[in-house]
Coordinates of C-alpha atoms and ligand atoms in Angstrom, one line a residue:
M20 CA 0.9 -58.2 112.0
K21 CA 0.6 -61.6 110.3
V22 CA -0.9 -65.1 111.5
V23 CA 1.6 -67.3 110.5
S24 CA 0.7 -71.8 110.7
I25 CA 2.6 -73.7 113.2
R26 CA 2.4 -76.6 111.2
K27 CA 3.9 -75.1 108.2
N28 CA 6.2 -73.2 110.5
P29 CA 7.5 -75.2 112.9
Q30 CA 9.9 -73.6 114.0
W31 CA 7.6 -71.6 115.8
A32 CA 6.5 -74.2 118.3
E33 CA 8.7 -74.1 121.1
T34 CA 8.3 -69.9 121.6
A35 CA 4.5 -70.5 120.9
K36 CA 4.5 -72.9 123.5
A37 CA 6.9 -70.7 126.2
Y38 CA 4.8 -67.6 125.4
C39 CA 1.4 -69.8 126.2
E40 CA 2.5 -70.8 129.9
E41 CA 3.8 -67.4 130.6
K42 CA 0.2 -65.7 129.6
W43 CA -2.5 -67.9 129.4
S44 CA -0.9 -71.1 131.8
D45 CA -4.7 -72.6 132.7
V46 CA -4.6 -73.5 128.9
Y47 CA -0.8 -74.3 128.3
G48 CA -1.8 -78.1 129.3
A49 CA -4.6 -78.1 126.5
F50 CA -2.3 -76.0 123.8
E51 CA 0.8 -77.6 124.2
D52 CA -1.1 -80.8 123.5
T53 CA -3.2 -79.7 120.6
L54 CA -0.1 -78.5 119.1
N55 CA 1.7 -81.2 119.2
Q56 CA -0.6 -83.0 117.7
C57 CA -0.3 -80.4 115.1
L58 CA 3.5 -81.3 114.8
Q59 CA 2.9 -85.3 114.2
K60 CA -0.2 -85.7 112.5
E61 CA -0.9 -85.3 108.8
N62 CA -5.2 -84.3 109.1
R63 CA -5.4 -80.6 108.4
L64 CA -6.5 -80.5 112.1
P65 CA -5.8 -80.0 114.7
E66 CA -3.9 -76.9 113.6
T67 CA -2.3 -73.7 115.9
W68 CA -2.6 -70.2 114.2
I69 CA 0.1 -67.2 116.0
M70 CA 0.3 -63.3 115.0
V71 CA 3.2 -62.5 114.7
G72 CA 4.8 -58.9 114.8
G73 CA 5.2 -56.1 117.0
M74 CA 8.5 -53.7 116.6
Q75 CA 11.0 -56.3 116.6
E76 CA 8.2 -57.9 113.5
D77 CA 9.3 -61.4 115.7
E78 CA 6.9 -61.3 118.5
I79 CA 4.2 -63.4 119.1
K80 CA 1.5 -61.5 120.1
G81 CA -1.5 -63.7 120.3
F82 CA -2.9 -67.7 119.1
Y83 CA -5.9 -69.6 118.8
Q84 CA -6.3 -73.0 118.2
L85 CA -8.4 -75.2 115.6
C86 CA -9.5 -78.5 116.4
D87 CA -11.9 -80.7 115.3
A88 CA -13.3 -81.9 118.2
E89 CA -13.8 -80.4 122.0
P90 CA -14.2 -82.4 125.1
V91 CA -18.5 -81.4 125.9
E92 CA -20.6 -83.9 126.9
N93 CA -23.2 -85.5 124.7
E94 CA -21.4 -84.5 121.7
T95 CA -22.1 -84.8 117.7
K96 CA -20.3 -84.4 114.9
R97 CA -20.0 -80.8 115.3
S98 CA -16.5 -79.7 113.6
P99 CA -14.4 -77.8 113.9
W100 CA -14.1 -75.7 116.8
L101 CA -12.0 -72.6 117.8
T102 CA -10.8 -72.9 121.1
T103 CA -7.5 -70.8 123.1
L104 CA -8.5 -67.7 121.3
F105 CA -5.7 -65.3 123.2
V106 CA -4.6 -61.7 122.0
E107 CA -1.8 -59.8 123.7
P108 CA -2.8 -57.9 126.5
D109 CA -1.6 -54.3 125.6
L110 CA -2.9 -55.0 122.3
R111 CA -6.5 -55.6 123.2
G112 CA -9.4 -53.7 121.8
W113 CA -7.4 -52.7 118.9
H114 CA -9.6 -55.4 116.7
Y115 CA -7.5 -58.4 116.6
G116 CA -9.7 -61.2 118.1
E117 CA -11.5 -60.2 115.5
L118 CA -9.1 -60.9 113.6
L119 CA -7.9 -63.7 114.6
M120 CA -12.1 -65.2 114.5
N121 CA -12.2 -63.8 110.9
H122 CA -8.6 -65.9 110.2
A123 CA -10.8 -68.8 112.1
R124 CA -13.4 -68.4 109.9
Y125 CA -11.9 -68.2 106.9
E126 CA -9.2 -70.8 107.3
A127 CA -12.2 -73.3 108.7
G128 CA -14.4 -72.2 105.2
K129 CA -11.0 -73.5 102.7
L130 CA -11.2 -76.8 104.2
G131 CA -14.5 -76.9 103.6
F132 CA -16.6 -76.6 106.6
D133 CA -19.6 -74.6 106.9
K134 CA -19.9 -73.9 110.0
M135 CA -17.7 -73.1 113.3
Y136 CA -18.3 -74.0 116.5
L137 CA -17.3 -72.7 120.3
A138 CA -17.3 -73.7 123.9
T139 CA -16.9 -70.5 126.0
D140 CA -18.6 -68.8 129.2
H141 CA -17.8 -65.2 128.0
I142 CA -21.2 -63.8 128.2
G143 CA -22.5 -61.3 125.2
F144 CA -18.4 -61.0 123.1
Y145 CA -18.7 -63.6 120.9
E146 CA -22.5 -62.7 120.0
K147 CA -20.8 -58.6 118.7
Y148 CA -18.4 -61.3 116.2
G149 CA -21.7 -63.1 114.5
F150 CA -21.5 -66.3 116.8
R151 CA -24.8 -67.7 117.7
E152 CA -25.5 -69.5 121.0
I153 CA -26.8 -73.0 120.3
G154 CA -27.2 -74.8 123.8
L155 CA -25.3 -75.6 127.0
E156 CA -23.4 -78.2 127.5
R157 CA -20.9 -79.4 130.3
F158 CA -17.0 -80.0 130.2
A159 CA -16.1 -83.4 130.4
W160 CA -14.1 -82.2 133.5
G161 CA -17.9 -81.2 135.0
R162 CA -18.2 -77.4 134.5
P163 CA -20.6 -76.0 131.8
T164 CA -20.1 -74.1 129.2
K165 CA -22.1 -72.1 126.1
I166 CA -21.7 -73.4 122.6
Y167 CA -21.7 -71.3 120.1
E168 CA -21.5 -71.9 116.3
T169 CA -21.2 -68.8 113.3
D170 CA -20.5 -69.5 109.7
T171 CA -17.4 -69.4 108.2
F172 CA -16.1 -67.3 105.1
G173 CA -15.8 -68.8 101.7
K174 CA -19.0 -71.0 102.0
V175 CA -19.1 -74.0 99.5
Q176 CA -22.7 -73.6 97.8
L177 CA -24.1 -76.1 95.5
A178 CA -26.1 -75.0 92.0
V179 CA -28.5 -78.0 90.5
Y180 CA -29.6 -77.9 86.9
D181 CA -31.8 -79.4 85.0
E182 CA -33.8 -79.0 81.4
K183 CA -36.1 -76.8 83.1
N184 CA -33.3 -74.7 84.7
L185 CA -30.7 -74.1 82.5
P186 CA -28.0 -72.5 83.9
G187 CA -26.9 -68.5 82.3
D188 CA -24.1 -67.8 79.8
E189 CA -21.7 -66.8 82.4
T190 CA -22.0 -70.1 84.6
Y191 CA -22.1 -72.4 80.6
L192 CA -19.1 -70.1 79.8
K193 CA -17.4 -71.1 83.2
V194 CA -18.1 -74.2 83.0
A195 CA -16.5 -74.6 79.5
A196 CA -13.9 -73.5 80.9
Y197 CA -13.1 -75.6 84.2
K198 CA -10.2 -77.5 84.2
G199 CA -11.3 -79.6 87.5
G200 CA -7.8 -81.6 87.9
Y201 CA -8.5 -83.0 84.6
T202 CA -5.5 -82.9 81.1
P203 CA -6.3 -80.5 78.6
G204 CA -7.3 -83.2 76.3
E205 CA -10.0 -84.1 78.5
N206 CA -11.5 -81.4 79.5
G207 CA -11.9 -80.4 75.9
A208 CA -13.6 -83.9 75.5
M209 CA -16.0 -82.4 78.8
A210 CA -16.9 -79.5 77.2
L211 CA -18.4 -80.8 74.2
H212 CA -19.9 -83.3 76.6
F213 CA -21.6 -80.4 78.4
E214 CA -23.0 -78.5 74.9
K215 CA -24.8 -81.8 74.4
Y216 CA -26.2 -81.9 78.5
F217 CA -27.1 -78.2 78.1
A218 CA -28.7 -78.4 74.8
P219 CA -31.8 -80.6 75.6
P220 CA -33.6 -80.8 72.6
D221 CA -31.0 -82.6 71.2
C222 CA -29.8 -84.2 74.4
F223 CA -31.2 -88.2 74.3
A224 CA -32.0 -87.4 77.7
K225 CA -35.2 -86.4 78.8
K226 CA -34.1 -86.5 82.1
W227 CA -30.7 -85.3 83.4
F228 CA -29.5 -82.8 86.0
T229 CA -26.1 -81.2 86.6
I230 CA -24.7 -79.8 90.0
L231 CA -22.1 -77.3 90.4
A232 CA -19.9 -75.8 93.5
F233 CA -19.4 -72.8 93.8
R234 CA -16.7 -70.8 95.9
G235 CA -17.9 -67.5 95.9
D236 CA -17.9 -66.9 91.9
E237 CA -15.2 -69.3 91.0
L238 CA -16.3 -73.1 89.8
I239 CA -14.8 -75.5 91.9
G240 CA -16.5 -78.6 91.3
R241 CA -19.3 -80.3 89.2
I242 CA -21.4 -84.2 88.6
N243 CA -23.5 -85.2 86.1
F244 CA -26.7 -87.2 86.8
I245 CA -28.1 -88.8 83.2
R246 CA -31.6 -90.8 83.6
S247 CA -31.3 -94.0 81.0
S248 CA -33.3 -93.3 78.1
T249 CA -34.8 -97.0 78.3
D250 CA -35.2 -97.8 82.0
V251 CA -36.4 -94.9 83.9
R252 CA -34.6 -96.6 86.9
H253 CA -31.3 -96.5 85.9
W254 CA -29.3 -93.5 86.4
Y255 CA -25.7 -92.8 84.9
L256 CA -23.5 -90.4 87.3
G257 CA -20.3 -88.9 85.3
D258 CA -18.0 -86.2 85.0
L259 CA -17.6 -86.1 89.1
S260 CA -14.6 -83.5 89.2
V261 CA -13.2 -81.2 92.0
K262 CA -10.8 -78.4 91.8
S263 CA -7.3 -80.2 92.5
T264 CA -6.9 -77.7 95.1
E265 CA -10.4 -78.2 96.5
R266 CA -10.1 -81.7 96.9
R267 CA -10.2 -83.6 100.7
K268 CA -13.1 -81.1 101.7
R269 CA -16.0 -83.1 101.1
I270 CA -17.1 -81.4 98.1
A271 CA -17.2 -84.5 95.7
S272 CA -19.5 -86.0 98.8
R273 CA -21.9 -82.9 99.6
M274 CA -22.6 -82.8 95.2
L275 CA -22.8 -86.7 95.1
Q276 CA -25.6 -86.4 98.5
R277 CA -27.7 -83.8 96.9
G278 CA -27.7 -85.6 94.0
I279 CA -29.1 -88.9 95.9
D280 CA -31.2 -87.0 97.2
R281 CA -33.1 -85.5 94.4
I282 CA -33.5 -88.7 92.7
R283 CA -34.7 -90.0 95.7
Q284 CA -37.5 -87.7 96.1
N285 CA -38.9 -87.9 92.6
G286 CA -38.7 -91.8 92.5
N287 CA -40.3 -94.8 93.4
G288 CA -37.2 -96.2 95.4
D289 CA -36.6 -99.2 92.7
E290 CA -33.7 -96.8 91.2
Y291 CA -30.3 -97.2 90.8
I292 CA -26.8 -95.3 90.1
C293 CA -23.9 -96.3 88.2
A294 CA -20.4 -94.4 88.0
Y295 CA -17.7 -95.8 85.6
I296 CA -14.6 -96.1 87.4
E297 CA -10.7 -96.3 86.6
E298 CA -9.3 -99.7 88.4
D299 CA -6.6 -97.2 90.0
N300 CA -8.4 -94.7 91.0
T301 CA -8.2 -94.3 94.6
A302 CA -9.6 -91.7 95.4
S303 CA -13.1 -92.2 92.7
I304 CA -13.2 -96.0 94.1
C305 CA -12.4 -94.8 98.3
L306 CA -15.1 -91.9 97.8
H307 CA -18.3 -94.3 95.6
T308 CA -17.8 -97.4 98.3
K309 CA -18.5 -95.4 101.4
F310 CA -21.7 -93.8 99.7
G311 CA -22.3 -97.4 99.1
F312 CA -21.6 -98.1 95.7
A313 CA -20.5 -101.7 94.7
D314 CA -17.8 -102.6 91.7
T315 CA -19.9 -105.2 89.6
G316 CA -16.7 -106.3 87.9
K317 CA -18.1 -105.5 84.3
C318 CA -18.6 -102.2 82.1
Q319 CA -22.4 -101.9 82.2
P320 CA -23.4 -100.2 78.3
F321 CA -25.0 -96.8 78.9
E322 CA -26.7 -95.5 75.9
D323 CA -24.3 -94.6 73.6
F324 CA -20.7 -93.3 75.7
V325 CA -17.5 -94.7 75.1
F326 CA -15.8 -96.3 78.5
G327 CA -11.7 -96.9 78.6
E328 CA -11.1 -100.6 78.8
N329 CA -9.8 -100.4 82.3
E330 CA -13.4 -98.3 84.2
T331 CA -15.6 -100.7 85.6
T332 CA -19.2 -100.0 86.7
Y333 CA -19.7 -99.6 89.9
R334 CA -23.6 -99.5 91.4
M335 CA -25.6 -98.5 94.0
N336 CA -29.4 -99.4 94.7
L337 CA -31.6 -96.2 96.0
Ligands
COA1776 C1 -12.9 -87.7 92.9 C2 -13.1 -86.8 93.6 C3 -14.0 -86.4 92.9 C4 -13.6 -85.9 94.8 O1 -13.4 -85.1 95.3 P1 -12.9 -84.4 96.7 O2 -14.0 -83.6 97.3 O3 -11.8 -84.9 97.0 O4 -14.0 -85.5 97.8 P2 -14.1 -85.6 99.4 O5 -13.4 -85.0 100.1 O6 -15.9 -85.1 99.2 O7 -13.8 -87.1 99.5 C5 -14.5 -87.8 100.5 C6 -13.9 -89.2 101.1 O8 -14.0 -90.2 99.2 C7 -12.1 -90.3 100.0 N1 -11.2 -90.2 99.4 C8 -11.2 -89.2 98.9 N2 -10.2 -88.4 97.9 C9 -9.5 -89.5 98.0 C10 -7.8 -90.0 98.2 N3 -7.3 -88.9 97.2 N4 -7.7 -91.1 98.8 C11 -8.2 -92.2 99.7 N5 -9.4 -92.0 100.0 C12 -10.0 -90.7 99.1 C13 -12.3 -90.2 101.6 O9 -12.8 -91.7 102.1 C14 -12.6 -89.0 101.8 O10 -13.6 -89.1 103.1 P3 -12.1 -88.0 104.1 O11 -11.6 -86.5 103.5 O12 -13.6 -87.8 105.1 O13 -11.2 -89.3 104.7 C15 -11.8 -85.5 93.0 O14 -11.0 -86.7 93.2 C16 -10.9 -85.6 91.6 O15 -12.4 -84.5 91.1 N6 -10.6 -86.4 91.0 C17 -10.2 -86.0 89.7 C18 -11.1 -86.3 88.8 C19 -12.3 -88.0 89.2 O16 -10.9 -88.8 89.3 N7 -13.1 -88.0 89.2 C20 -13.9 -89.3 89.0 C21 -14.0 -89.8 88.2 S1 -14.8 -91.7 88.2

């Protein structure tokens, strides 16, 4: 049995619709609508997954969908939602439902979500699979429903290191080997940079911290924050990167937010953070602008750092 993405295998779309219409006609309208969106939208959600196997190896035996929203009243920004989970009646009792739920938790985790939600009136079923009931709501059309949440797999964890909490050798080696989407030449420079900042006695900056993002044991993102040696309000943000296969999952946003929160908590409120961004780095410009950084239009000096010709300073006042 395998689980197949309709987005990646649109040749299954019509068979999947016919299967749903035959086996679970009550949800057919919503299922078809979501499936059509998978085929049209470039976003990663919604997505429809079908379980395929059987004697002929090509029969649909179940499905589920992962949506970015559910039509429940008082909905906040919870996302994503596991919907229309279905297993072929003959196969029930063989843990295929669990397989699909775990598949959904894994896929949601890959998309960068720590939690996944579910609206259901089943009693005592989803609890067995690690879902927690977190509230009672109404669907937009009035029927009451319970809301559940569960943790996804492959959760991304952030670790913060500073002069008092240096990483162990193993982490240090991961950082030195980490490419993070940079070219090898740049990576060499980054490794040297790390040697400098993970060796505080020789480091000019008395205040600095590094945030690393891990998925399981794998290092997938990093960012450095360094305070100016002459102005305690002035923080530099640098070496922000996320592994290329892990981008657009809000990992940079989470690291950035963690750093900003930390400076806010320990500061007086008049701090400012500067990032240096190349004029053609759309991803970084969009990310920083979203956080409230503004382009100063010039490249302001920071210690003895050397910046590229097309980099300008983006500043955010805390
Ligand atoms: C810049 C970088 C760190 C962003 O990491 P990321 O984890 O993908 O960023 P996020 O998922 O947190 O993105 C948050 C927001 O930034 C914006 N953004 C991120 N990447 C974008 C892109 N390629 N194009 C347009 N906007 C983008 C979006 O508004 C995004 O929100 P959305 O996904 O909800 O639309 C990553 O692209 C990277 O490592 N690039 C190479 C290294 C680099 O350039 N570092 C910055 C040096 S200044």
